[in-house]
GROMACS .gro file of C-alpha atoms in nm:
model
  360
    1UNK     CA    1  17.738   3.615   7.996
    2UNK     CA    2  17.674   3.858   8.287
    3UNK     CA    3  17.826   3.851   8.595
    4UNK     CA    4  17.691   4.077   8.962
    5UNK     CA    5  17.975   4.152   9.234
    6UNK     CA    6  17.847   4.207   9.553
    7UNK     CA    7  18.105   4.399   9.724
    8UNK     CA    8  18.199   4.480  10.108
    9UNK     CA    9  18.271   4.818  10.261
   10UNK     CA   10  18.246   5.131  10.124
   11UNK     CA   11  18.332   5.111   9.740
   12UNK     CA   12  18.679   5.335   9.846
   13UNK     CA   13  18.961   5.073   9.973
   14UNK     CA   14  19.149   4.792   9.907
   15UNK     CA   15  18.793   4.583   9.874
   16UNK     CA   16  18.684   4.826   9.612
   17UNK     CA   17  19.011   4.803   9.429
   18UNK     CA   18  19.004   4.421   9.427
   19UNK     CA   19  18.633   4.427   9.267
   20UNK     CA   20  18.720   4.682   9.024
   21UNK     CA   21  19.021   4.470   8.877
   22UNK     CA   22  18.788   4.181   8.843
   23UNK     CA   23  18.577   4.347   8.665
   24UNK     CA   24  18.801   4.486   8.436
   25UNK     CA   25  18.957   4.175   8.391
   26UNK     CA   26  18.602   4.036   8.331
   27UNK     CA   27  18.541   4.246   8.073
   28UNK     CA   28  18.876   4.230   7.870
   29UNK     CA   29  18.694   3.879   7.842
   30UNK     CA   30  18.383   3.936   7.674
   31UNK     CA   31  18.145   3.923   8.046
   32UNK     CA   32  17.883   4.237   8.143
   33UNK     CA   33  17.938   4.298   8.491
   34UNK     CA   34  17.707   4.439   8.772
   35UNK     CA   35  17.821   4.570   9.049
   36UNK     CA   36  17.706   4.589   9.412
   37UNK     CA   37  17.705   4.767   9.718
   38UNK     CA   38  17.637   4.838  10.058
   39UNK     CA   39  17.314   5.117  10.085
   40UNK     CA   40  17.529   5.364  10.275
   41UNK     CA   41  17.861   5.313  10.022
   42UNK     CA   42  18.008   5.609   9.918
   43UNK     CA   43  18.159   5.400   9.609
   44UNK     CA   44  18.389   5.666   9.504
   45UNK     CA   45  18.670   5.452   9.376
   46UNK     CA   46  18.379   5.302   9.121
   47UNK     CA   47  18.225   5.643   9.030
   48UNK     CA   48  18.598   5.811   8.955
   49UNK     CA   49  18.610   5.477   8.729
   50UNK     CA   50  18.296   5.549   8.538
   51UNK     CA   51  18.096   5.261   8.697
   52UNK     CA   52  17.766   5.270   8.849
   53UNK     CA   53  17.643   5.059   9.132
   54UNK     CA   54  17.327   4.870   9.289
   55UNK     CA   55  17.239   4.918   9.619
   56UNK     CA   56  17.159   4.649   9.844
   57UNK     CA   57  17.269   4.569  10.204
   58UNK     CA   58  17.608   4.401  10.293
   59UNK     CA   59  17.650   4.399  10.676
   60UNK     CA   60  17.960   4.359  10.794
   61UNK     CA   61  18.060   4.156  11.135
   62UNK     CA   62  18.424   4.354  11.186
   63UNK     CA   63  18.610   4.093  10.919
   64UNK     CA   64  18.945   3.992  11.051
   65UNK     CA   65  18.825   4.163  11.427
   66UNK     CA   66  18.442   4.006  11.463
   67UNK     CA   67  18.355   3.876  11.821
   68UNK     CA   68  18.102   3.547  11.869
   69UNK     CA   69  17.848   3.872  11.943
   70UNK     CA   70  17.895   4.122  11.608
   71UNK     CA   71  17.962   3.793  11.392
   72UNK     CA   72  17.591   3.666  11.519
   73UNK     CA   73  17.398   3.973  11.473
   74UNK     CA   74  17.559   4.015  11.143
   75UNK     CA   75  17.404   3.667  11.047
   76UNK     CA   76  17.080   3.785  11.139
   77UNK     CA   77  17.105   4.133  10.883
   78UNK     CA   78  17.277   3.850  10.644
   79UNK     CA   79  16.988   3.653  10.581
   80UNK     CA   80  16.800   3.959  10.507
   81UNK     CA   81  17.064   4.089  10.300
   82UNK     CA   82  17.063   3.751  10.077
   83UNK     CA   83  16.710   3.787   9.987
   84UNK     CA   84  16.705   4.134   9.881
   85UNK     CA   85  17.023   3.994   9.660
   86UNK     CA   86  16.811   3.712   9.523
   87UNK     CA   87  16.594   3.971   9.395
   88UNK     CA   88  16.822   4.128   9.261
   89UNK     CA   89  16.982   3.847   9.062
   90UNK     CA   90  16.651   3.766   8.932
   91UNK     CA   91  16.595   4.115   8.823
   92UNK     CA   92  16.946   4.142   8.678
   93UNK     CA   93  16.948   3.750   8.520
   94UNK     CA   94  17.339   3.718   8.576
   95UNK     CA   95  17.474   3.381   8.486
   96UNK     CA   96  17.697   3.417   8.835
   97UNK     CA   97  17.742   3.603   9.154
   98UNK     CA   98  18.075   3.668   9.227
   99UNK     CA   99  18.105   3.779   9.612
  100UNK     CA  100  18.376   3.972   9.724
  101UNK     CA  101  18.556   3.965  10.053
  102UNK     CA  102  18.369   4.002  10.420
  103UNK     CA  103  17.983   4.062  10.402
  104UNK     CA  104  17.978   4.086  10.026
  105UNK     CA  105  18.103   3.712   9.959
  106UNK     CA  106  17.906   3.559  10.213
  107UNK     CA  107  17.586   3.763  10.083
  108UNK     CA  108  17.687   3.703   9.756
  109UNK     CA  109  17.740   3.327   9.765
  110UNK     CA  110  17.427   3.263  10.004
  111UNK     CA  111  17.167   3.463   9.772
  112UNK     CA  112  17.343   3.258   9.453
  113UNK     CA  113  17.235   2.920   9.611
  114UNK     CA  114  16.879   3.026   9.702
  115UNK     CA  115  16.904   3.151   9.335
  116UNK     CA  116  17.035   2.798   9.238
  117UNK     CA  117  17.285   2.975   9.007
  118UNK     CA  118  17.689   2.929   9.052
  119UNK     CA  119  17.930   3.164   9.286
  120UNK     CA  120  18.245   3.270   9.355
  121UNK     CA  121  18.338   3.338   9.708
  122UNK     CA  122  18.640   3.595   9.696
  123UNK     CA  123  18.778   3.541  10.065
  124UNK     CA  124  19.004   3.715  10.327
  125UNK     CA  125  18.876   3.700  10.676
  126UNK     CA  126  18.763   3.363  10.895
  127UNK     CA  127  18.408   3.409  10.866
  128UNK     CA  128  18.372   3.453  10.523
  129UNK     CA  129  18.630   3.172  10.409
  130UNK     CA  130  18.434   2.927  10.665
  131UNK     CA  131  18.100   3.013  10.518
  132UNK     CA  132  18.196   3.098  10.132
  133UNK     CA  133  18.382   2.737  10.077
  134UNK     CA  134  18.100   2.543  10.204
  135UNK     CA  135  17.909   2.650   9.949
  136UNK     CA  136  18.097   2.680   9.605
  137UNK     CA  137  18.394   2.743   9.495
  138UNK     CA  138  18.621   2.993   9.702
  139UNK     CA  139  18.954   3.246   9.615
  140UNK     CA  140  19.176   3.272   9.848
  141UNK     CA  141  19.422   3.484   9.942
  142UNK     CA  142  19.803   3.518  10.093
  143UNK     CA  143  19.662   3.680  10.397
  144UNK     CA  144  19.418   3.348  10.454
  145UNK     CA  145  19.501   3.115  10.684
  146UNK     CA  146  19.414   2.852  10.455
  147UNK     CA  147  19.641   2.979  10.139
  148UNK     CA  148  19.908   2.829  10.377
  149UNK     CA  149  19.770   2.457  10.336
  150UNK     CA  150  19.984   2.268  10.089
  151UNK     CA  151  19.667   2.090  10.043
  152UNK     CA  152  19.340   2.205   9.941
  153UNK     CA  153  18.988   2.085   9.937
  154UNK     CA  154  18.883   2.087   9.543
  155UNK     CA  155  18.680   2.383   9.554
  156UNK     CA  156  18.902   2.637   9.682
  157UNK     CA  157  19.174   2.827   9.465
  158UNK     CA  158  19.489   3.018   9.548
  159UNK     CA  159  19.528   3.356   9.407
  160UNK     CA  160  19.742   3.697   9.496
  161UNK     CA  161  19.554   3.999   9.445
  162UNK     CA  162  19.413   4.081   9.163
  163UNK     CA  163  19.625   4.378   9.020
  164UNK     CA  164  19.479   4.644   8.752
  165UNK     CA  165  19.784   4.583   8.469
  166UNK     CA  166  19.798   4.973   8.429
  167UNK     CA  167  19.953   4.978   8.833
  168UNK     CA  168  20.330   4.938   8.624
  169UNK     CA  169  20.208   5.193   8.417
  170UNK     CA  170  20.321   5.500   8.627
  171UNK     CA  171  20.413   5.811   8.543
  172UNK     CA  172  20.651   5.980   8.774
  173UNK     CA  173  20.621   6.315   8.593
  174UNK     CA  174  20.240   6.313   8.658
  175UNK     CA  175  20.311   6.234   9.068
  176UNK     CA  176  20.551   6.550   9.082
  177UNK     CA  177  20.281   6.812   8.973
  178UNK     CA  178  20.038   6.662   9.204
  179UNK     CA  179  20.286   6.652   9.503
  180UNK     CA  180  20.311   7.013   9.366
  181UNK     CA  181  19.993   7.116   9.390
  182UNK     CA  182  19.975   6.936   9.744
  183UNK     CA  183  20.292   7.044   9.878
  184UNK     CA  184  20.185   7.404   9.989
  185UNK     CA  185  20.458   7.437  10.235
  186UNK     CA  186  20.760   7.350  10.041
  187UNK     CA  187  20.864   7.005  10.174
  188UNK     CA  188  20.937   6.808   9.870
  189UNK     CA  189  21.329   6.745   9.763
  190UNK     CA  190  21.399   6.568   9.423
  191UNK     CA  191  21.698   6.493   9.553
  192UNK     CA  192  21.611   6.279   9.849
  193UNK     CA  193  21.470   5.926   9.842
  194UNK     CA  194  21.150   5.882   9.896
  195UNK     CA  195  20.936   5.621  10.114
  196UNK     CA  196  20.534   5.610  10.133
  197UNK     CA  197  20.331   5.524  10.495
  198UNK     CA  198  19.981   5.388  10.444
  199UNK     CA  199  19.713   5.139  10.588
  200UNK     CA  200  19.526   5.191  10.259
  201UNK     CA  201  19.247   5.425  10.184
  202UNK     CA  202  19.167   5.407  10.555
  203UNK     CA  203  19.435   5.522  10.764
  204UNK     CA  204  19.505   5.361  11.152
  205UNK     CA  205  19.654   5.527  11.456
  206UNK     CA  206  19.951   5.219  11.457
  207UNK     CA  207  20.033   5.286  11.101
  208UNK     CA  208  19.965   5.723  11.131
  209UNK     CA  209  20.187   5.669  11.513
  210UNK     CA  210  20.514   5.429  11.266
  211UNK     CA  211  20.506   5.782  11.097
  212UNK     CA  212  20.523   6.003  11.418
  213UNK     CA  213  20.807   5.792  11.525
  214UNK     CA  214  21.017   5.843  11.217
  215UNK     CA  215  21.002   6.225  11.273
  216UNK     CA  216  21.098   6.273  11.624
  217UNK     CA  217  21.459   6.410  11.690
  218UNK     CA  218  21.602   6.105  11.791
  219UNK     CA  219  21.491   5.968  11.446
  220UNK     CA  220  21.463   6.271  11.230
  221UNK     CA  221  21.397   6.078  10.890
  222UNK     CA  222  21.209   6.345  10.689
  223UNK     CA  223  21.604   6.492  10.678
  224UNK     CA  224  21.736   6.264  10.468
  225UNK     CA  225  21.391   6.131  10.286
  226UNK     CA  226  21.059   6.252  10.159
  227UNK     CA  227  20.770   6.058  10.373
  228UNK     CA  228  20.440   6.079  10.186
  229UNK     CA  229  20.158   5.939  10.412
  230UNK     CA  230  19.822   5.836  10.167
  231UNK     CA  231  19.493   5.766  10.341
  232UNK     CA  232  19.213   5.944  10.538
  233UNK     CA  233  19.222   5.912  10.869
  234UNK     CA  234  18.985   5.668  11.092
  235UNK     CA  235  18.976   5.956  11.380
  236UNK     CA  236  19.084   6.304  11.262
  237UNK     CA  237  19.290   6.291  11.586
  238UNK     CA  238  19.526   6.047  11.455
  239UNK     CA  239  19.702   6.374  11.215
  240UNK     CA  240  19.731   6.498  11.547
  241UNK     CA  241  20.006   6.272  11.620
  242UNK     CA  242  20.225   6.356  11.385
  243UNK     CA  243  20.443   6.722  11.249
  244UNK     CA  244  20.270   6.806  10.938
  245UNK     CA  245  20.611   7.030  10.894
  246UNK     CA  246  20.755   6.710  10.870
  247UNK     CA  247  20.588   6.481  10.651
  248UNK     CA  248  20.382   6.558  10.248
  249UNK     CA  249  20.013   6.451  10.376
  250UNK     CA  250  19.870   6.343  10.056
  251UNK     CA  251  19.513   6.227  10.146
  252UNK     CA  252  19.324   5.990   9.947
  253UNK     CA  253  19.451   5.972   9.579
  254UNK     CA  254  19.398   5.780   9.279
  255UNK     CA  255  19.738   5.842   9.154
  256UNK     CA  256  19.905   5.577   9.304
  257UNK     CA  257  20.044   5.397   9.018
  258UNK     CA  258  20.206   5.764   8.975
  259UNK     CA  259  20.321   5.775   9.330
  260UNK     CA  260  20.486   5.390   9.328
  261UNK     CA  261  20.685   5.549   8.994
  262UNK     CA  262  20.802   5.794   9.237
  263UNK     CA  263  20.905   5.621   9.596
  264UNK     CA  264  21.185   5.416   9.653
  265UNK     CA  265  21.030   5.239   9.961
  266UNK     CA  266  20.662   5.127  10.059
  267UNK     CA  267  20.607   5.119  10.477
  268UNK     CA  268  20.230   4.938  10.438
  269UNK     CA  269  20.033   4.709  10.662
  270UNK     CA  270  20.106   4.304  10.637
  271UNK     CA  271  19.829   4.253  10.441
  272UNK     CA  272  19.527   4.359  10.187
  273UNK     CA  273  19.610   4.478   9.812
  274UNK     CA  274  19.886   4.759   9.820
  275UNK     CA  275  20.147   4.471   9.978
  276UNK     CA  276  20.127   4.382   9.597
  277UNK     CA  277  20.080   4.651   9.427
  278UNK     CA  278  20.388   4.748   9.534
  279UNK     CA  279  20.585   4.379   9.485
  280UNK     CA  280  20.370   4.446   9.128
  281UNK     CA  281  20.579   4.764   9.050
  282UNK     CA  282  20.862   4.598   9.189
  283UNK     CA  283  20.943   4.782   9.461
  284UNK     CA  284  21.069   4.684   9.795
  285UNK     CA  285  20.796   4.649  10.078
  286UNK     CA  286  20.834   4.723  10.462
  287UNK     CA  287  20.535   4.503  10.625
  288UNK     CA  288  20.410   4.712  10.962
  289UNK     CA  289  20.210   4.428  11.184
  290UNK     CA  290  19.952   4.401  11.377
  291UNK     CA  291  19.778   4.776  11.270
  292UNK     CA  292  19.443   4.693  11.165
  293UNK     CA  293  19.288   4.545  11.509
  294UNK     CA  294  19.660   4.356  11.577
  295UNK     CA  295  19.604   4.097  11.354
  296UNK     CA  296  19.925   3.934  11.170
  297UNK     CA  297  19.905   3.758  10.834
  298UNK     CA  298  20.285   3.713  10.768
  299UNK     CA  299  20.337   3.887  10.407
  300UNK     CA  300  20.710   3.888  10.476
  301UNK     CA  301  20.653   3.426  10.499
  302UNK     CA  302  20.464   3.491  10.177
  303UNK     CA  303  20.732   3.725  10.027
  304UNK     CA  304  21.043   3.593  10.160
  305UNK     CA  305  21.316   3.892  10.072
  306UNK     CA  306  21.055   4.116   9.928
  307UNK     CA  307  20.862   4.243  10.246
  308UNK     CA  308  21.067   4.319  10.515
  309UNK     CA  309  20.858   4.309  10.833
  310UNK     CA  310  20.900   4.511  11.126
  311UNK     CA  311  20.714   4.589  11.449
  312UNK     CA  312  20.627   4.960  11.548
  313UNK     CA  313  20.948   4.972  11.814
  314UNK     CA  314  21.168   4.829  11.531
  315UNK     CA  315  21.050   5.026  11.199
  316UNK     CA  316  21.310   5.319  11.182
  317UNK     CA  317  21.594   5.099  11.204
  318UNK     CA  318  21.394   4.842  10.963
  319UNK     CA  319  21.381   5.162  10.675
  320UNK     CA  320  21.728   5.283  10.713
  321UNK     CA  321  21.832   4.886  10.691
  322UNK     CA  322  21.594   4.847  10.335
  323UNK     CA  323  21.767   5.120  10.194
  324UNK     CA  324  22.079   5.026  10.265
  325UNK     CA  325  21.979   4.667  10.076
  326UNK     CA  326  21.713   4.807   9.842
  327UNK     CA  327  21.913   4.670   9.525
  328UNK     CA  328  21.890   4.357   9.682
  329UNK     CA  329  21.514   4.379   9.790
  330UNK     CA  330  21.427   4.477   9.465
  331UNK     CA  331  21.538   4.187   9.237
  332UNK     CA  332  21.346   3.994   9.471
  333UNK     CA  333  21.038   4.177   9.452
  334UNK     CA  334  21.111   4.153   9.079
  335UNK     CA  335  21.102   3.760   9.089
  336UNK     CA  336  20.723   3.783   9.261
  337UNK     CA  337  20.604   4.082   8.999
  338UNK     CA  338  20.491   3.886   8.696
  339UNK     CA  339  20.283   3.599   8.882
  340UNK     CA  340  20.167   3.849   9.095
  341UNK     CA  341  20.024   4.059   8.748
  342UNK     CA  342  19.844   3.741   8.632
  343UNK     CA  343  19.619   3.738   8.925
  344UNK     CA  344  19.357   3.869   8.757
  345UNK     CA  345  19.304   3.746   8.479
  346UNK     CA  346  19.342   3.391   8.639
  347UNK     CA  347  19.064   3.509   8.879
  348UNK     CA  348  18.854   3.611   8.609
  349UNK     CA  349  18.929   3.230   8.413
  350UNK     CA  350  18.805   3.089   8.721
  351UNK     CA  351  18.501   3.256   8.743
  352UNK     CA  352  18.429   3.209   8.353
  353UNK     CA  353  18.475   2.847   8.391
  354UNK     CA  354  18.245   2.815   8.748
  355UNK     CA  355  17.965   3.026   8.557
  356UNK     CA  356  17.974   2.759   8.247
  357UNK     CA  357  17.937   2.416   8.452
  358UNK     CA  358  17.568   2.498   8.444
  359UNK     CA  359  17.562   2.470   8.123
  360UNK     CA  360  17.741   2.224   8.059
   0.00000   0.00000   0.00000
């Protein structure tokens, strides 16, 4: 069996990690996976993991922040991209298409419909949810409004994000060695607890401001904790907001599982892969709200007790409260870990089932 995964984004962060973990889960079950990304995607995550990919057009309207105008313009580009992807489907002779998030989901599902083969849409935004659920079986993640509905259409399945099973096998000693290489100022103190700040592969301004507030003279959290920043800023000037002498800026890293094994608390956005990666590693999470384009997903409502919600104004107090109640929050995280770690296999099973439908 052969699957084509059509992936939105730059091939660096959350969307790419979702695709990579689905591909690995499918490969474990004997499915050959072909990947397709936008012509301009650098695909760093895939390159670092030994994967090649096909180049197609994967237009984006802006995901959760898409305007009507942007969506309309993207629609015209999407039809052209779907025709291009249909040619690739025919060329590769695939049995099933997996469209992954946003433009990738929409392009993949439309192209599969044109090619008359099964598809599964892995959806996470209003647009891809609206389109893909009308075309084929779709898998919705916790940040999708539809996920919270008690009764779902027959073709819609709920799932946590697919994680790499290796995510729980990090090695803090490797993290310490990597930090030593990066931390030229000697800021890391092994006797302090450690806090991670990240909004994924891309750093958004609100997350950087949250970290900046934590290091002001009023709070000075860096005095008692190691503060790590992970990701590449969307705008270089964001880094001017923080005092580089008070935080350890790790940049874009491919050893996040080792860092998870070291840190005590993760401050993340209230969406995306990293929240569930941290929970899979049984870590307490503070979900900083409205970081990405002002959107809100209520991850604390999905994972009560394990995810503590905060806005930028009360973030510092929430950090202090969470560290005081760390053991209790960790116990809650452990409750969710097992189910989260099964998500990759469950998604692979859904895809294989859909691919086999045509053969029956």
